[in-house]
Amino acid sequence: MSSEITLFVNPTAGRGRGAHAAQPAAAALRDAGFSVRTVLGSDAADAARRVRAAVDAGTGALIAVGGDGMISLALQAVAGTPTPLGVIAVGTGNDFARALGLPVRDPAAAGRLAAEALLHDRTRAVDLGRVGGTWFGTVLASGFDSRVNDRGNRMRWPGGRFRYDLAMLAELAAFRPVPYLMTLDDGSVREIEATLVAVGNGSSYGGGMRICADARLDDGLFDVTVVGDCSRTTLLTVFPKVYRGTHLSHPVVSVHRAARVTLSAPGLTGYADGEPLGPLPLTAACVPAAVRVLCEAAGAL
């Protein structure tokens, strides 16, 4: 393994935490004897090109500093390659790190863990979802939650998470269940009325919302959570339970397991790892052991 490590940094992650987090992470790696090269980029496309070039050149590991959006960019470069991924989770969501049991918003601890994992060759093979040519690590969202994202992304004011709180209130006012066509693996097409359908490689999105609470990153299957046709009152009852994962027992919620999922519904955008994938229909495939992640110890997730 090359002793040169690539630190992939989003300086604006977590309202500026990314820039500060890079320093203790880099220090931990250098203290362990590694040479650290930092990659930024003028924008997401430029950063993606630079980090892919580092992987192609044989970097010893790619260490992503930021939130789930930064991890998403990193996954596009390392998935399907022998290059291990390290995660310094300092964004607003950090759901990929949560699913892996990695430190969150503690860059010094995360940097030390990555350095120790590299020294002792501790990696864990993790599944990823793939839609077309795009990889994702956590959840593909569609329905009420993706409409909140759409509306929030269109809003110019206010800033931060409050924008999405307002977007959620606006979407509740306009709320209607959606007619879906859903195909699991190679089975028949199912016609369902649903509030949302979430395809989980990992268990959570949105900073700890455990929409697919029982999903595991190493079982070769998605957990597909369907919140069915329900009223606004029922949705308001179910949605707060998502943070504890207790919504899965509600009568309007069903869970399916599949390695391949196709979703079609009118007027919906799919989001994965918080990033827009495009309009439905979309087909997601679970790819077993698609990436190696630097970890504290081997074992099931």
XYZ file of C-alpha atoms in Angstrom:
301
model
C 0.000 0.000 0.000
C 1.246 3.484 -0.836
C 2.205 5.614 2.164
C 0.680 8.665 0.470
C -2.868 9.260 1.659
C -5.358 11.585 -0.028
C -7.400 13.831 2.256
C -10.556 14.882 0.396
C -11.879 18.020 2.084
C -15.105 19.997 1.864
C -14.105 23.229 3.657
C -17.725 24.413 3.897
C -19.163 21.212 5.433
C -21.032 21.620 8.700
C -21.003 25.435 8.449
C -17.221 25.584 8.200
C -16.327 22.547 10.321
C -14.762 20.845 7.297
C -11.833 23.268 7.070
C -11.046 22.925 10.786
C -11.580 19.165 10.814
C -8.958 18.579 8.128
C -6.156 19.737 10.436
C -6.445 17.160 13.276
C -7.231 14.422 10.750
C -4.102 15.223 8.731
C -2.027 15.467 11.925
C -3.146 11.996 13.068
C -2.198 10.493 9.705
C 1.196 12.233 9.600
C 1.952 11.187 13.169
C 1.379 7.588 12.042
C 3.997 8.018 9.310
C 1.811 8.712 6.293
C 2.339 11.399 3.690
C -0.861 13.415 3.303
C -1.988 15.154 0.132
C -5.057 17.375 0.386
C -7.585 17.643 -2.460
C -10.165 20.416 -2.535
C -11.544 21.533 -5.914
C -13.172 24.697 -7.169
C -16.580 22.974 -7.284
C -18.062 19.491 -6.915
C -17.229 18.450 -10.488
C -13.632 19.668 -10.202
C -13.199 17.985 -6.808
C -14.577 14.717 -8.206
C -12.116 14.803 -11.112
C -9.183 15.464 -8.796
C -10.066 12.713 -6.355
C -10.665 10.168 -9.112
C -7.232 11.013 -10.498
C -5.717 10.370 -7.055
C -7.401 6.961 -6.864
C -6.299 6.091 -10.399
C -2.725 7.079 -9.472
C -2.712 4.555 -6.630
C -3.223 6.564 -3.456
C -3.024 4.391 -0.334
C -6.455 5.525 0.879
C -9.025 8.223 0.310
C -10.075 10.006 3.491
C -13.226 12.107 3.013
C -13.728 15.076 5.357
C -17.274 16.428 5.351
C -20.844 15.212 5.374
C -22.828 12.681 3.367
C -22.563 14.776 0.207
C -18.774 14.579 0.425
C -18.937 10.845 1.113
C -21.130 10.506 -1.978
C -18.463 12.170 -4.131
C -15.793 9.938 -2.609
C -17.832 6.791 -3.251
C -17.984 7.573 -6.960
C -14.182 7.402 -7.020
C -13.457 4.386 -4.794
C -16.415 2.037 -5.384
C -15.308 -1.090 -7.177
C -11.606 -0.345 -6.584
C -9.166 -1.706 -3.964
C -8.654 1.804 -2.528
C -10.009 1.974 1.041
C -12.240 4.834 2.172
C -11.855 6.679 5.450
C -14.577 8.937 6.855
C -14.093 12.101 8.924
C -17.762 12.921 9.517
C -18.270 16.628 10.212
C -21.336 17.482 8.118
C -24.922 18.087 9.170
C -26.176 14.560 8.483
C -23.313 12.040 8.761
C -25.622 9.071 8.217
C -23.024 6.906 6.459
C -20.662 7.284 9.421
C -23.491 6.543 11.865
C -24.317 3.317 10.033
C -20.666 2.271 10.286
C -20.333 3.182 13.966
C -17.610 5.737 13.190
C -16.959 8.922 15.208
C -19.247 11.819 14.329
C -18.095 15.451 14.657
C -14.897 14.347 16.376
C -12.249 14.743 13.648
C -9.308 13.975 15.918
C -10.808 10.631 16.985
C -11.845 9.831 13.411
C -8.353 10.685 12.147
C -6.700 8.445 14.740
C -9.085 5.604 13.872
C -8.267 5.945 10.162
C -4.528 5.992 10.855
C -4.708 2.911 13.095
C -6.858 1.090 10.544
C -4.310 1.812 7.811
C -1.386 0.700 9.977
C -3.076 -2.583 10.885
C -4.933 -3.144 7.588
C -8.359 -3.000 9.229
C -11.061 -2.578 6.616
C -14.649 -3.709 6.305
C -16.326 -4.646 3.032
C -19.538 -2.646 2.684
C -22.423 -2.907 0.217
C -23.457 0.061 -1.896
C -26.520 0.889 -3.911
C -26.164 1.770 -7.581
C -28.562 3.659 -9.836
C -27.223 3.767 -13.377
C -23.642 4.914 -12.910
C -24.187 6.539 -9.497
C -23.288 4.844 -6.200
C -24.960 5.543 -2.855
C -24.249 4.425 0.682
C -27.339 5.241 2.739
C -30.909 5.729 1.454
C -32.644 6.413 -1.831
C -35.612 8.626 -0.943
C -38.758 9.233 -2.976
C -42.133 10.717 -2.167
C -42.976 13.164 0.602
C -39.336 13.417 1.737
C -37.972 14.002 -1.769
C -40.630 16.667 -2.374
C -39.445 18.440 0.787
C -35.917 18.334 -0.639
C -37.128 19.674 -3.988
C -38.941 22.573 -2.351
C -36.099 23.314 0.058
C -33.576 23.394 -2.776
C -35.727 25.933 -4.652
C -36.010 28.265 -1.652
C -33.548 31.155 -1.418
C -34.475 32.021 2.163
C -33.945 31.161 4.986
C -30.603 29.386 5.197
C -29.616 26.143 6.910
C -31.945 23.411 8.133
C -34.744 25.909 8.905
C -35.325 26.140 5.160
C -36.223 22.458 5.075
C -38.459 22.786 8.133
C -40.464 25.411 6.251
C -40.433 23.250 3.134
C -41.860 20.360 5.160
C -44.703 22.530 6.454
C -45.499 23.664 2.909
C -45.476 20.091 1.592
C -47.762 18.977 4.411
C -50.266 21.615 3.325
C -50.175 20.237 -0.237
C -49.880 16.619 0.811
C -51.340 13.865 -1.372
C -50.353 10.178 -1.559
C -48.724 9.122 -4.826
C -49.527 6.170 -7.127
C -46.360 4.054 -7.426
C -45.372 1.100 -9.537
C -42.820 -0.928 -7.560
C -40.899 -4.000 -8.687
C -38.757 -5.984 -6.233
C -36.016 -8.166 -7.741
C -37.498 -9.840 -10.822
C -41.032 -10.125 -9.463
C -44.273 -8.699 -10.708
C -45.040 -4.977 -10.761
C -46.947 -3.846 -7.658
C -49.362 -0.932 -7.822
C -49.403 0.946 -4.514
C -50.590 4.274 -3.126
C -47.798 5.567 -0.926
C -46.708 8.627 0.983
C -43.074 7.692 0.442
C -40.872 4.770 -0.520
C -37.319 4.638 0.874
C -34.722 2.156 -0.383
C -32.192 1.625 2.390
C -28.681 0.303 2.020
C -28.027 2.048 5.327
C -30.551 2.652 8.054
C -30.922 6.430 8.203
C -31.013 9.718 6.326
C -31.467 13.378 7.218
C -29.158 13.257 10.238
C -30.387 10.189 12.095
C -33.911 9.630 10.763
C -34.000 5.817 10.872
C -36.396 5.342 7.985
C -34.977 1.872 7.196
C -34.082 1.094 10.797
C -33.165 -2.585 10.345
C -31.073 -2.167 7.189
C -27.536 -3.558 7.290
C -24.599 -2.505 5.154
C -23.230 -6.012 4.640
C -26.162 -8.339 3.850
C -26.441 -7.824 0.090
C -30.024 -6.553 0.331
C -31.938 -3.302 0.554
C -34.596 -2.693 3.165
C -37.473 -1.004 1.325
C -39.728 1.008 3.648
C -43.149 1.919 2.291
C -45.303 4.448 4.129
C -48.686 3.807 2.573
C -51.744 5.907 1.856
C -52.455 7.922 4.987
C -53.907 11.214 6.161
C -51.916 14.265 7.219
C -52.777 13.455 10.831
C -51.422 9.922 10.497
C -48.273 11.194 8.755
C -47.685 13.650 11.596
C -48.072 10.740 14.027
C -45.721 8.433 12.127
C -42.972 10.842 11.124
C -41.582 11.689 14.605
C -41.204 7.950 15.280
C -38.654 7.753 12.461
C -35.899 9.084 14.729
C -36.229 5.993 16.953
C -37.116 3.576 14.185
C -40.388 2.696 15.922
C -42.474 3.752 12.897
C -41.908 0.318 11.352
C -44.606 -1.214 13.548
C -47.293 1.251 12.440
C -50.078 -0.317 10.305
C -49.486 2.063 7.372
C -45.793 1.058 7.165
C -44.484 -2.067 5.443
C -40.919 -3.269 4.881
C -39.641 -5.413 2.024
C -36.170 -6.819 1.339
C -34.716 -7.043 -2.140
C -31.435 -6.786 -4.029
C -32.992 -4.811 -6.883
C -35.808 -2.260 -6.765
C -37.530 -0.319 -9.543
C -39.746 2.626 -8.614
C -41.993 4.605 -10.933
C -44.270 7.470 -9.895
C -45.409 10.695 -11.563
C -43.691 13.964 -10.673
C -41.172 12.604 -8.179
C -37.412 13.074 -7.935
C -35.224 10.417 -6.358
C -32.520 11.474 -3.877
C -29.688 9.263 -2.638
C -27.277 10.280 0.134
C -29.156 13.592 0.038
C -28.160 14.262 -3.586
C -30.653 14.381 -6.500
C -30.546 11.369 -8.827
C -33.223 12.496 -11.254
C -36.901 11.813 -11.891
C -38.517 8.427 -11.374
C -38.576 5.780 -12.791
C -35.298 4.635 -11.242
C -33.809 1.202 -10.682
C -31.470 0.608 -7.753
C -29.265 -2.464 -7.382
C -27.489 -3.511 -4.177
C -23.853 -4.341 -4.966
C -22.288 -6.520 -2.244
C -18.860 -5.561 -0.865
C -18.559 -2.643 -3.296
C -16.173 -0.612 -1.129
C -13.681 -1.196 1.690
C -14.035 1.205 4.626
C -11.404 1.931 7.264
C -12.868 0.802 10.577
C -12.096 0.103 14.203
C -12.571 -3.658 14.004
C -13.966 -6.188 11.573
C -17.404 -7.670 12.053
C -21.030 -7.499 11.002
C -22.827 -4.167 10.837
